[in-house]
Amino acid sequence: MASPTEENYLKALFNLANSQGEITLSELASRLEVSLPTANSMVKSLQKSNWLNYEKYKPLTLTPEGRRLAASIIRKHRLTEMFLVDVMKFGWEEVHEVAEQIEHIHAPKFFDRMDEMLGHPAADPHGSPIPDIEGKLEQQSYVPLSSVLPGQKVQLLALSNSSAEFLEFLNSRGLSLGLTLTVISTERFDQSMVIGYLEHPSETLSGKVCERLLVCVQTAAAKIT
Amino acid sequence: MASPTEENYLKALFNLANSQGEITLSELASRLEVSLPTANSMVKSLQKSNWLNYEKYKPLTLTPEGRRLAASIIRKHRLTEMFLVDVMKFGWEEVHEVAEQIEHIHAPKFFDRMDEMLGHPAADPHGSPIPDIEGKLEQQSYVPLSSVLPGQKVQLLALSNSSAEFLEFLNSRGLSLGLTLTVISTERFDQSMVIGYLEHPSETLSGKVCERLLVCVQTAAAKIT
DNA sequence: TTATAAAGTTAGAATAATCTAACAAATTTG
DNA sequence: CAAATTTGTTAGATTATTCTAACTTTATAA
Ligand SMILES: [Mn+2]
Ligand SMILES: [Mn+2]
Ligand SMILES: [Mn+2]
Ligand SMILES: [Mn+2]
C-alpha cells in the first residue's frame, strides 16, 4: 500500500518518463520540491517496494508495477477534475489542488462511479488523457497552435500547461476546449498570432500562449462535447 | 494545520464528550484502536496546539478551538456521506469508509458546493445531525423505538448505530429513514417488538434492533424527503 | 587531460506516529 | 483500610519523511 507521499513520487516519475524519457534524481527532486537526499532516500524505498529500478548514479526507471500504480493515481486525479467541473460545476482553473488530494483516496468504487456518471471521459478538463483501468494512456497527437500556418482552421483540444493563471487568461479571452480556431496571421517578429473564433473575429495571442494551446488540424477530429 | 491523524483524534474526543461527558484516556485509546502510550503522547501534542486541555491523571476536555475544529471535520464527513448517497447513488451502508478519508480533504469550497447541491441538509444518511459552519450541532430529541408503547405511531428518523451490517439488515427488512412505524406489540420476555409499516403489516424486530432505531413520537415531525 | 562544476550519496539529526516493557497513581473491593 | 485491579505515565525503540553538511562520482570545459 503506497502512502500519499509515495504516490506523488510515482506520479512525478511517470510524468517525467513520459516527457523527458530519462529521469534523473535532480529532476525528480526539483519537480517535487524536496532536497536531493530526500529524493535519494525515497527512491531507495520505492525500489524496495518494487516500483522503481535503481542503481547508483544511473537514470531512474519505473517497473511495470510502478507504472501501473502511477497511472492509476493519474486516472483518479483526472477523473476527479472532470467530476468537479462537469458534475460540481467548478471552473477548470480551480480543480487541480483538490484533485491533488482526492487522488490519494482509496475507494475504487468511488472513482468508478465518477467515471460512469461522466460517461467514461477520455480526457480531463484540460485535455489531458485519462488512463484506462489497465493503466494504459492514449497517446495524443496534437500540435501546438504556434506551429499552425495562417489560413488553417484547427480545433483546440488540450493545453500543455494548466496553471490557474493560464486558465484564467484563457477564460478572459473566451477560450475553451473544443473551439474551432482560424489562424488569421502570424507575426514573425514575436511569434504572436491573430486568431478568430466565435465572437472573437481577431484576437491577438502571444507566442507563449500559442505554444501552450494544443490543436488538431483535421477538422473531423473527435469532438469535446 | 491538523494532520489526518490529529483530526481523527479530535473527532473521537468530540464524539466521546457528546456521549459520555467525561473523556478518559483509555476510552480514547480504545476508540481509536491505539495503545495507551500512543494516545497519551498524542494528547500531549494536541494540548501543545491548544485543541485540548490536559492535566496528568485528569479527564480530557476539548478547548473551544478543538471543538470547533472537530465539528468541522464531522461536518465534512456527514456532508460527504449525504453527497455519496444522494448525488452519487451509493447505498447508506457503503459510504462511511470513504467519508472517513474524504473528511480530511482541505478544500472548503468543495464541501460548500456539496452542501449547496444537497440543499443544506440537516442530517447525514443515518440521521446524524450535520454541524453548521460555526461548528454548532443541533441536539436531537429522538427516543429509541424500544421505549415506545404498543399502539403508537412513530417516525423513524435516525440510528444510534450505523455499522454496515446493521444497515444491511435494515435494507433486508425494507426499513429506511422517514418511514412511519406502528408499534403493534411488545414482547416482555426478550424486548422484541412487532412493527407495521408500508408493505410490512407485522414485522418482528429484536430488542437489539429496536434500541438502535431512533424515532419521533409526534407525528408532525420534520420529514426526511 | 586535468580542473571545475554538477549531480548523486552518505551521515546525522528532527518530527510524527506508533509500539512494548516497566513503573506509578488512582480506583475498586474484600 | 490494605490488596488487587485498572488506569495513566515514562522510557526506549521503530518506521516514514524530511532536512543540512560533508563527501564522492560523473560530466563539462578550458
Ligand atoms: Mn491536475
Ligand atoms: Mn497528490
Ligand atoms: Mn460515518
Ligand atoms: Mn478519518
Short mmCIF file of C-alpha atoms (C1' of nucleotides) and ligand atoms in Angstrom, two decimals:
data_model
loop_
_atom_site.label_atom_id
_atom_site.label_comp_id
_atom_site.label_asym_id
_atom_site.label_seq_id
_atom_site.Cartn_x
_atom_site.Cartn_y
_atom_site.Cartn_z
CA MET A 1 0.00 0.00 0.00
CA ALA A 2 1.57 3.25 -1.15
CA SER A 3 1.39 6.33 1.08
CA PRO A 4 0.24 9.65 -0.42
CA THR A 5 3.87 10.75 -0.45
CA GLU A 6 4.97 7.66 -2.35
CA GLU A 7 2.07 8.09 -4.76
CA ASN A 8 3.17 11.64 -5.51
CA TYR A 9 6.69 10.42 -6.24
CA LEU A 10 5.37 7.71 -8.57
CA LYS A 11 3.20 10.21 -10.42
CA ALA A 12 6.15 12.56 -10.86
CA LEU A 13 8.33 9.70 -12.11
CA PHE A 14 5.63 8.62 -14.57
CA ASN A 15 5.16 12.14 -15.93
CA LEU A 16 8.90 12.76 -16.21
CA ALA A 17 9.39 9.47 -18.06
CA ASN A 18 6.62 10.42 -20.50
CA SER A 19 8.12 13.81 -21.27
CA GLN A 20 11.89 13.52 -20.81
CA GLY A 21 12.50 9.82 -21.27
CA GLU A 22 15.50 9.66 -18.92
CA ILE A 23 14.71 10.52 -15.33
CA THR A 24 17.45 11.99 -13.20
CA LEU A 25 17.32 12.33 -9.46
CA SER A 26 17.65 16.11 -9.59
CA GLU A 27 14.68 16.45 -11.94
CA LEU A 28 12.64 14.34 -9.57
CA ALA A 29 13.79 16.35 -6.56
CA SER A 30 13.06 19.70 -8.17
CA ARG A 31 9.69 18.53 -9.51
CA LEU A 32 8.64 17.55 -6.01
CA GLU A 33 10.40 20.47 -4.36
CA VAL A 34 12.40 18.30 -1.98
CA SER A 35 16.15 18.14 -1.40
CA LEU A 36 18.34 15.68 -3.30
CA PRO A 37 18.96 13.49 -0.22
CA THR A 38 15.22 13.31 0.40
CA ALA A 39 14.57 12.17 -3.16
CA ASN A 40 17.50 9.79 -2.92
CA SER A 41 16.18 8.06 0.15
CA MET A 42 12.65 7.84 -1.22
CA VAL A 43 13.99 6.37 -4.44
CA LYS A 44 15.65 3.61 -2.44
CA SER A 45 12.44 2.89 -0.60
CA LEU A 46 10.41 2.81 -3.84
CA GLN A 47 12.90 0.28 -5.12
CA LYS A 48 12.34 -1.85 -2.05
CA SER A 49 8.61 -1.94 -2.93
CA ASN A 50 9.46 -2.97 -6.49
CA TRP A 51 8.05 0.13 -8.10
CA LEU A 52 11.35 1.52 -9.31
CA ASN A 53 14.62 0.25 -10.77
CA TYR A 54 17.50 1.99 -9.11
CA GLU A 55 21.25 1.72 -9.45
CA LYS A 56 23.66 4.23 -8.01
CA TYR A 57 24.36 7.11 -10.41
CA LYS A 58 22.11 5.62 -13.11
CA PRO A 59 18.90 7.15 -14.52
CA LEU A 60 15.68 6.04 -12.82
CA THR A 61 13.07 3.81 -14.47
CA LEU A 62 9.70 2.68 -13.17
CA THR A 63 8.94 -1.03 -13.06
CA PRO A 64 5.76 -2.21 -14.81
CA GLU A 65 4.02 -2.31 -11.41
CA GLY A 66 5.25 1.20 -10.66
CA ARG A 67 3.95 2.41 -13.99
CA ARG A 68 0.58 0.78 -13.42
CA LEU A 69 0.24 2.24 -9.95
CA ALA A 70 1.28 5.71 -11.15
CA ALA A 71 -1.25 5.58 -13.97
CA SER A 72 -3.99 4.61 -11.56
CA ILE A 73 -3.28 7.68 -9.43
CA ILE A 74 -3.25 9.89 -12.52
CA ARG A 75 -6.54 8.32 -13.56
CA LYS A 76 -8.06 9.20 -10.19
CA HIS A 77 -6.69 12.75 -10.45
CA ARG A 78 -8.10 13.38 -13.90
CA LEU A 79 -11.45 11.72 -13.27
CA THR A 80 -11.76 13.89 -10.17
CA GLU A 81 -11.03 17.07 -12.11
CA MET A 82 -13.62 16.12 -14.71
CA PHE A 83 -16.14 15.34 -11.98
CA LEU A 84 -15.52 18.65 -10.25
CA VAL A 85 -16.06 20.56 -13.48
CA ASP A 86 -18.91 18.62 -15.08
CA VAL A 87 -20.89 17.49 -12.06
CA MET A 88 -19.99 20.01 -9.37
CA LYS A 89 -19.67 23.00 -11.70
CA PHE A 90 -16.23 24.18 -10.67
CA GLY A 91 -14.17 26.21 -13.10
CA TRP A 92 -11.33 24.35 -14.84
CA GLU A 93 -8.90 26.71 -13.10
CA GLU A 94 -9.91 25.67 -9.57
CA VAL A 95 -9.84 21.87 -9.63
CA HIS A 96 -6.19 20.85 -9.65
CA GLU A 97 -5.40 21.41 -5.98
CA VAL A 98 -8.43 19.47 -4.77
CA ALA A 99 -7.69 16.64 -7.21
CA GLU A 100 -4.13 16.55 -5.89
CA GLN A 101 -5.63 15.47 -2.57
CA ILE A 102 -8.55 13.32 -3.73
CA GLU A 103 -6.29 11.23 -5.98
CA HIS A 104 -4.99 9.57 -2.78
CA ILE A 105 -8.39 8.30 -1.64
CA HIS A 106 -8.55 4.50 -1.61
CA ALA A 107 -12.04 3.65 -2.88
CA PRO A 108 -12.17 2.13 -6.35
CA LYS A 109 -15.95 2.25 -6.44
CA PHE A 110 -15.93 5.98 -5.76
CA PHE A 111 -13.87 6.65 -8.88
CA ASP A 112 -15.72 4.04 -10.94
CA ARG A 113 -18.95 5.85 -10.11
CA MET A 114 -17.45 9.17 -11.18
CA ASP A 115 -16.35 7.52 -14.41
CA GLU A 116 -19.88 6.20 -15.02
CA MET A 117 -21.58 9.49 -14.18
CA LEU A 118 -19.23 11.23 -16.60
CA GLY A 119 -19.83 8.67 -19.36
CA HIS A 120 -16.24 7.35 -19.37
CA PRO A 121 -14.48 10.53 -20.45
CA ALA A 122 -11.26 10.23 -22.46
CA ALA A 123 -9.66 13.39 -21.13
CA ASP A 124 -9.67 15.72 -18.13
CA PRO A 125 -10.92 19.34 -18.28
CA HIS A 126 -7.54 20.47 -19.59
CA GLY A 127 -7.48 17.91 -22.38
CA SER A 128 -5.01 15.53 -20.75
CA PRO A 129 -5.89 11.90 -21.44
CA ILE A 130 -7.33 9.75 -18.66
CA PRO A 131 -5.51 6.39 -18.39
CA ASP A 132 -7.83 3.38 -18.63
CA ILE A 133 -8.26 0.95 -15.72
CA GLU A 134 -5.36 -1.13 -17.07
CA GLY A 135 -3.14 1.94 -16.76
CA LYS A 136 -2.81 2.49 -20.47
CA LEU A 137 -2.61 6.10 -21.61
CA GLU A 138 -3.86 7.13 -25.06
CA GLN A 139 -1.07 8.95 -26.87
CA GLN A 140 -2.29 12.28 -28.17
CA SER A 141 -1.07 13.62 -31.50
CA TYR A 142 -1.86 17.26 -31.03
CA VAL A 143 0.38 20.08 -32.20
CA PRO A 144 0.91 23.49 -30.63
CA LEU A 145 -1.10 26.26 -32.23
CA SER A 146 2.20 28.05 -32.77
CA SER A 147 3.09 25.52 -35.48
CA VAL A 148 -0.09 26.09 -37.50
CA LEU A 149 0.06 28.16 -40.71
CA PRO A 150 -2.19 31.15 -41.47
CA GLY A 151 -5.45 30.28 -43.15
CA GLN A 152 -5.85 26.94 -41.38
CA LYS A 153 -8.80 26.01 -39.21
CA VAL A 154 -7.99 23.90 -36.15
CA GLN A 155 -9.78 22.57 -33.09
CA LEU A 156 -8.49 23.48 -29.62
CA LEU A 157 -8.30 20.15 -27.76
CA ALA A 158 -5.75 20.35 -24.97
CA LEU A 159 -3.25 22.51 -23.08
CA SER A 160 0.40 21.82 -22.41
CA ASN A 161 0.28 23.97 -19.28
CA SER A 162 -2.69 24.15 -16.94
CA SER A 163 -1.67 26.63 -14.28
CA ALA A 164 -4.55 28.57 -12.76
CA GLU A 165 -3.10 31.82 -14.14
CA PHE A 166 -3.01 30.49 -17.69
CA LEU A 167 -6.53 29.07 -17.38
CA GLU A 168 -7.79 32.40 -16.07
CA PHE A 169 -6.17 34.11 -19.00
CA LEU A 170 -7.99 31.74 -21.37
CA ASN A 171 -11.26 32.44 -19.53
CA SER A 172 -10.73 36.16 -20.04
CA ARG A 173 -10.45 35.60 -23.80
CA GLY A 174 -13.42 33.25 -24.01
CA LEU A 175 -11.16 30.36 -24.99
CA SER A 176 -12.23 26.84 -24.07
CA LEU A 177 -11.61 23.29 -25.29
CA GLY A 178 -13.49 22.16 -28.37
CA LEU A 179 -13.48 25.58 -30.03
CA THR A 180 -12.62 25.87 -33.69
CA LEU A 181 -9.89 28.46 -34.24
CA THR A 182 -8.96 30.11 -37.52
CA VAL A 183 -5.38 31.29 -37.86
CA ILE A 184 -5.60 34.68 -39.48
CA SER A 185 -1.96 35.70 -39.38
CA THR A 186 1.38 35.09 -37.71
CA GLU A 187 3.86 37.73 -36.62
CA ARG A 188 7.38 36.58 -37.48
CA PHE A 189 8.95 39.10 -35.06
CA ASP A 190 7.49 37.81 -31.75
CA GLN A 191 5.61 34.64 -32.76
CA SER A 192 2.30 36.21 -31.81
CA MET A 193 -0.73 35.12 -33.83
CA VAL A 194 -4.07 36.62 -34.77
CA ILE A 195 -6.83 34.08 -34.26
CA GLY A 196 -10.54 34.11 -34.99
CA TYR A 197 -13.22 32.11 -33.11
CA LEU A 198 -16.87 32.60 -32.11
CA GLU A 199 -17.50 36.26 -31.29
CA HIS A 200 -13.79 36.99 -31.46
CA PRO A 201 -13.06 37.68 -35.12
CA SER A 202 -9.48 38.75 -34.45
CA GLU A 203 -7.80 38.10 -31.13
CA THR A 204 -4.04 38.51 -30.81
CA LEU A 205 -2.31 35.80 -28.78
CA SER A 206 1.35 35.90 -27.73
CA GLY A 207 3.84 33.23 -28.77
CA LYS A 208 3.95 31.97 -25.18
CA VAL A 209 0.20 31.38 -25.26
CA CYS A 210 0.15 29.78 -28.73
CA GLU A 211 2.83 27.28 -27.71
CA ARG A 212 0.58 26.09 -24.89
CA LEU A 213 -2.58 25.61 -26.94
CA LEU A 214 -2.68 22.10 -28.40
CA VAL A 215 -4.79 21.68 -31.51
CA CYS A 216 -5.82 19.15 -34.09
CA VAL A 217 -5.67 20.24 -37.72
CA GLN A 218 -8.00 17.66 -39.27
CA THR A 219 -11.48 19.20 -38.99
CA ALA A 220 -13.21 15.85 -38.45
CA ALA A 221 -11.44 15.24 -35.14
CA ALA A 222 -13.15 13.75 -32.11
CA LYS A 223 -15.27 16.48 -30.60
CA ILE A 224 -15.33 17.51 -26.96
CA THR A 225 -18.99 17.67 -26.09
CA MET B 1 -2.83 22.68 10.39
CA ALA B 2 -4.01 19.38 11.80
CA SER B 3 -2.82 16.12 10.24
CA PRO B 4 -5.41 13.46 9.35
CA THR B 5 -4.32 11.55 12.44
CA GLU B 6 -4.85 14.55 14.69
CA GLU B 7 -8.22 15.19 13.06
CA ASN B 8 -9.30 11.64 13.84
CA TYR B 9 -8.31 12.11 17.48
CA LEU B 10 -10.25 15.38 17.68
CA LYS B 11 -13.33 13.76 16.17
CA ALA B 12 -13.14 10.88 18.63
CA LEU B 13 -12.74 13.32 21.54
CA PHE B 14 -15.72 15.36 20.33
CA ASN B 15 -17.93 12.30 19.98
CA LEU B 16 -16.90 10.87 23.34
CA ALA B 17 -17.58 14.20 25.04
CA ASN B 18 -21.05 14.30 23.48
CA SER B 19 -21.95 10.83 24.63
CA GLN B 20 -20.02 10.16 27.84
CA GLY B 21 -19.34 13.66 29.12
CA GLU B 22 -16.05 12.75 30.84
CA ILE B 23 -13.36 11.56 28.47
CA THR B 24 -10.75 9.16 29.81
CA LEU B 25 -7.54 8.28 28.05
CA SER B 26 -8.43 4.60 27.83
CA GLU B 27 -11.75 5.33 26.13
CA LEU B 28 -9.91 7.48 23.62
CA ALA B 29 -7.27 4.80 23.05
CA SER B 30 -9.78 2.01 22.59
CA ARG B 31 -12.00 4.12 20.33
CA LEU B 32 -9.04 4.77 18.04
CA GLU B 33 -7.59 1.30 18.48
CA VAL B 34 -4.19 2.54 19.58
CA SER B 35 -2.18 1.74 22.70
CA LEU B 36 -2.46 3.87 25.82
CA PRO B 37 1.05 5.35 25.41
CA THR B 38 0.20 6.31 21.83
CA ALA B 39 -2.95 8.11 22.93
CA ASN B 40 -1.05 9.67 25.82
CA SER B 41 1.60 11.16 23.59
CA MET B 42 -0.94 12.41 21.05
CA VAL B 43 -2.94 14.02 23.84
CA LYS B 44 0.14 15.96 24.88
CA SER B 45 0.71 17.12 21.34
CA LEU B 46 -2.94 18.17 20.91
CA GLN B 47 -2.53 20.22 24.05
CA LYS B 48 0.51 21.92 22.56
CA SER B 49 -1.68 23.01 19.62
CA ASN B 50 -4.29 24.36 22.03
CA TRP B 51 -7.01 21.95 20.99
CA LEU B 52 -7.15 20.05 24.25
CA ASN B 53 -6.89 20.72 27.99
CA TYR B 54 -4.71 18.12 29.62
CA GLU B 55 -3.53 17.55 33.15
CA LYS B 56 -1.92 14.34 34.35
CA TYR B 57 -4.50 11.82 35.53
CA LYS B 58 -7.41 14.20 34.87
CA PRO B 59 -10.23 13.71 32.38
CA LEU B 60 -9.68 15.25 28.93
CA THR B 61 -11.63 18.24 27.65
CA LEU B 62 -11.50 19.90 24.24
CA THR B 63 -10.81 23.63 24.07
CA PRO B 64 -13.32 25.78 22.15
CA GLU B 65 -10.93 25.73 19.17
CA GLY B 66 -10.62 21.96 19.42
CA ARG B 67 -14.39 21.63 19.50
CA ARG B 68 -14.78 23.89 16.50
CA LEU B 69 -12.16 22.02 14.50
CA ALA B 70 -13.64 18.64 15.42
CA ALA B 71 -17.12 19.79 14.40
CA SER B 72 -15.81 20.98 11.06
CA ILE B 73 -14.35 17.53 10.34
CA ILE B 74 -17.60 15.87 11.36
CA ARG B 75 -19.44 18.30 9.11
CA LYS B 76 -17.25 17.29 6.18
CA HIS B 77 -17.76 13.61 6.98
CA ARG B 78 -21.54 13.84 7.12
CA LEU B 79 -21.88 16.11 4.09
CA THR B 80 -19.75 13.63 2.18
CA GLU B 81 -21.93 10.70 3.19
CA MET B 82 -25.03 12.60 2.13
CA PHE B 83 -23.40 13.52 -1.16
CA LEU B 84 -22.36 9.93 -1.84
CA VAL B 85 -25.91 8.71 -1.22
CA ASP B 86 -27.98 11.47 -2.79
CA VAL B 87 -25.80 12.56 -5.69
CA MET B 88 -23.64 9.52 -6.41
CA LYS B 89 -26.29 6.93 -5.57
CA PHE B 90 -24.31 4.85 -3.12
CA GLY B 91 -26.15 2.77 -0.52
CA TRP B 92 -26.16 4.16 3.02
CA GLU B 93 -24.22 1.08 4.09
CA GLU B 94 -21.22 1.79 1.83
CA VAL B 95 -20.38 5.44 2.48
CA HIS B 96 -18.73 5.57 5.89
CA GLU B 97 -15.28 4.29 4.94
CA VAL B 98 -14.92 6.70 2.02
CA ALA B 99 -16.17 9.60 4.14
CA GLU B 100 -13.61 8.66 6.76
CA GLN B 101 -10.96 9.55 4.17
CA ILE B 102 -12.62 12.47 2.38
CA GLU B 103 -13.27 14.32 5.65
CA HIS B 104 -9.52 15.12 5.70
CA ILE B 105 -9.53 16.95 2.36
CA HIS B 106 -8.68 20.64 2.78
CA ALA B 107 -10.97 22.46 0.35
CA PRO B 108 -13.77 24.47 1.94
CA LYS B 109 -15.35 25.24 -1.42
CA PHE B 110 -15.59 21.54 -2.24
CA PHE B 111 -17.73 20.89 0.83
CA ASP B 112 -19.68 24.14 0.45
CA ARG B 113 -20.62 23.02 -3.06
CA MET B 114 -21.75 19.64 -1.76
CA ASP B 115 -23.84 21.46 0.84
CA GLU B 116 -25.44 23.64 -1.86
CA MET B 117 -26.10 20.73 -4.21
CA LEU B 118 -27.77 18.88 -1.35
CA GLY B 119 -29.86 21.89 -0.32
CA HIS B 120 -28.17 22.33 3.09
CA PRO B 121 -29.18 19.03 4.64
CA ALA B 122 -29.66 18.86 8.42
CA ALA B 123 -28.58 15.25 8.80
CA ASP B 124 -26.45 12.56 7.17
CA PRO B 125 -27.92 9.40 5.60
CA HIS B 126 -28.03 7.73 9.01
CA GLY B 127 -29.90 10.60 10.62
CA SER B 128 -26.93 12.08 12.49
CA PRO B 129 -27.07 15.87 12.52
CA ILE B 130 -24.64 17.86 10.36
CA PRO B 131 -22.91 20.63 12.37
CA ASP B 132 -23.30 24.09 10.84
CA ILE B 133 -20.32 26.10 9.58
CA GLU B 134 -19.92 27.61 13.06
CA GLY B 135 -19.48 24.12 14.47
CA LYS B 136 -22.81 24.06 16.26
CA LEU B 137 -24.56 20.72 16.38
CA GLU B 138 -28.37 20.53 16.60
CA GLN B 139 -29.33 18.42 19.59
CA GLN B 140 -31.73 15.68 18.56
CA SER B 141 -34.53 14.60 20.90
CA TYR B 142 -35.27 11.21 19.46
CA VAL B 143 -36.09 8.17 21.56
CA PRO B 144 -35.27 4.54 20.86
CA LEU B 145 -38.13 2.55 19.35
CA SER B 146 -37.71 0.17 22.28
CA SER B 147 -39.21 2.80 24.59
CA VAL B 148 -42.39 3.27 22.55
CA LEU B 149 -45.65 1.72 23.76
CA PRO B 150 -47.88 -0.53 21.64
CA GLY B 151 -50.48 1.30 19.56
CA GLN B 152 -48.28 4.33 18.94
CA LYS B 153 -47.28 5.59 15.51
CA VAL B 154 -43.73 6.97 15.23
CA GLN B 155 -41.43 8.23 12.52
CA LEU B 156 -38.03 6.54 12.04
CA LEU B 157 -35.54 9.42 11.90
CA ALA B 158 -32.09 8.24 12.94
CA LEU B 159 -29.94 5.31 14.05
CA SER B 160 -27.76 5.04 17.12
CA ASN B 161 -25.52 2.53 15.34
CA SER B 162 -24.63 2.70 11.67
CA SER B 163 -22.43 -0.33 11.07
CA ALA B 164 -22.64 -1.74 7.57
CA GLU B 165 -24.06 -5.00 8.98
CA PHE B 166 -26.89 -3.22 10.77
CA LEU B 167 -27.66 -1.10 7.71
CA GLU B 168 -27.75 -4.22 5.53
CA PHE B 169 -30.14 -5.80 8.00
CA LEU B 170 -32.39 -2.75 7.73
CA ASN B 171 -32.20 -2.94 3.93
CA SER B 172 -33.29 -6.56 4.08
CA ARG B 173 -36.41 -5.54 6.02
CA GLY B 174 -37.19 -2.57 3.81
CA LEU B 175 -36.55 -0.15 6.65
CA SER B 176 -35.34 3.35 5.83
CA LEU B 177 -35.35 6.79 7.43
CA GLY B 178 -38.57 8.76 7.25
CA LEU B 179 -40.83 5.72 7.47
CA THR B 180 -43.83 5.78 9.76
CA LEU B 181 -43.85 2.75 12.05
CA THR B 182 -46.76 1.43 14.07
CA VAL B 183 -45.94 -0.48 17.21
CA ILE B 184 -48.27 -3.44 17.25
CA SER B 185 -46.99 -5.28 20.29
CA THR B 186 -44.07 -5.70 22.65
CA GLU B 187 -42.73 -8.97 23.99
CA ARG B 188 -41.85 -8.54 27.65
CA PHE B 189 -39.64 -11.67 27.67
CA ASP B 190 -36.98 -10.59 25.14
CA GLN B 191 -37.90 -6.95 24.36
CA SER B 192 -38.70 -7.85 20.76
CA MET B 193 -41.43 -5.81 19.06
CA VAL B 194 -43.92 -6.36 16.28
CA ILE B 195 -43.97 -3.36 13.97
CA GLY B 196 -46.05 -2.42 10.96
CA TYR B 197 -45.01 -0.17 8.06
CA LEU B 198 -45.64 0.04 4.31
CA GLU B 199 -45.98 -3.46 2.85
CA HIS B 200 -44.87 -4.98 6.14
CA PRO B 201 -48.01 -5.27 8.27
CA SER B 202 -46.25 -7.21 11.02
CA GLU B 203 -42.50 -7.47 11.19
CA THR B 204 -40.82 -8.77 14.34
CA LEU B 205 -37.70 -6.86 15.39
CA SER B 206 -35.37 -7.93 18.19
CA GLY B 207 -34.72 -5.79 21.24
CA LYS B 208 -31.18 -5.12 19.99
CA VAL B 209 -32.58 -3.69 16.76
CA CYS B 210 -35.31 -1.62 18.45
CA GLU B 211 -32.78 0.02 20.76
CA ARG B 212 -30.87 1.25 17.72
CA LEU B 213 -33.83 2.73 15.85
CA LEU B 214 -34.36 6.35 16.91
CA VAL B 215 -37.85 7.70 16.41
CA CYS B 216 -40.00 10.74 16.98
CA VAL B 217 -43.39 10.19 18.53
CA GLN B 218 -45.07 13.44 17.46
CA THR B 219 -46.49 12.68 14.01
CA ALA B 220 -45.99 16.23 12.70
CA ALA B 221 -42.18 15.98 12.97
CA ALA B 222 -39.80 17.35 10.36
CA LYS B 223 -39.90 14.98 7.44
CA ILE B 224 -36.97 13.41 5.65
CA THR B 225 -37.68 13.90 1.97
"C1'" DT C 1 43.51 15.83 -19.76
"C1'" DT C 2 43.31 17.93 -15.64
"C1'" DA C 3 40.34 21.31 -13.11
"C1'" DT C 4 35.84 22.89 -12.17
"C1'" DA C 5 31.09 22.26 -11.85
"C1'" DA C 6 27.05 19.48 -11.42
"C1'" DA C 7 24.86 15.54 -9.78
"C1'" DG C 8 24.47 11.99 -6.53
"C1'" DT C 9 25.43 9.79 -1.98
"C1'" DT C 10 26.18 9.26 2.97
"C1'" DA C 11 25.93 10.66 7.70
"C1'" DG C 12 23.47 12.51 11.17
"C1'" DA C 13 19.52 14.85 13.03
"C1'" DA C 14 14.47 16.26 13.57
"C1'" DT C 15 9.42 15.41 13.82
"C1'" DA C 16 5.25 12.49 13.64
"C1'" DA C 17 3.02 8.36 14.83
"C1'" DT C 18 3.30 4.15 16.52
"C1'" DC C 19 4.73 0.14 19.60
"C1'" DT C 20 6.27 -2.85 24.12
"C1'" DA C 21 8.00 -3.09 28.72
"C1'" DA C 22 8.28 -1.22 33.07
"C1'" DC C 23 6.59 1.61 36.51
"C1'" DA C 24 3.30 4.84 39.16
"C1'" DA C 25 -1.17 6.66 40.52
"C1'" DA C 26 -5.94 6.13 41.27
"C1'" DT C 27 -9.84 3.31 41.99
"C1'" DT C 28 -12.29 -0.63 43.42
"C1'" DT C 29 -13.13 -4.39 46.50
"C1'" DG C 30 -12.90 -7.61 50.23
"C1'" DC D 1 -8.07 0.25 55.25
"C1'" DA D 2 -4.98 -2.67 52.54
"C1'" DA D 3 -4.75 -5.53 48.49
"C1'" DA D 4 -5.81 -6.06 43.94
"C1'" DT D 5 -7.09 -4.11 39.72
"C1'" DT D 6 -7.45 -0.58 36.46
"C1'" DT D 7 -5.74 3.47 34.51
"C1'" DG D 8 -2.15 6.51 33.22
"C1'" DT D 9 2.86 7.69 32.52
"C1'" DT D 10 7.66 7.20 31.18
"C1'" DA D 11 11.43 5.19 28.73
"C1'" DG D 12 13.18 3.47 24.76
"C1'" DA D 13 12.72 1.72 20.15
"C1'" DT D 14 10.91 1.68 15.12
"C1'" DT D 15 9.39 3.50 10.61
"C1'" DA D 16 8.37 7.35 7.46
"C1'" DT D 17 9.62 11.73 5.68
"C1'" DT D 18 12.22 15.42 5.71
"C1'" DC D 19 16.41 18.42 6.35
"C1'" DT D 20 21.74 20.26 6.27
"C1'" DA D 21 26.55 19.39 5.93
"C1'" DA D 22 30.12 16.85 4.09
"C1'" DC D 23 31.84 13.91 0.74
"C1'" DT D 24 32.19 11.26 -3.84
"C1'" DT D 25 31.32 10.38 -8.54
"C1'" DT D 26 30.33 11.85 -13.08
"C1'" DA D 27 30.18 15.29 -16.58
"C1'" DT D 28 31.87 19.63 -18.70
"C1'" DA D 29 35.21 22.71 -20.24
"C1'" DA D 30 39.40 25.01 -20.64
MN MN E 1 -4.40 18.46 -12.44
MN MN E 2 -1.28 14.33 -4.70
MN MN E 3 -19.97 7.89 9.03
MN MN E 4 -10.94 9.96 9.14
#
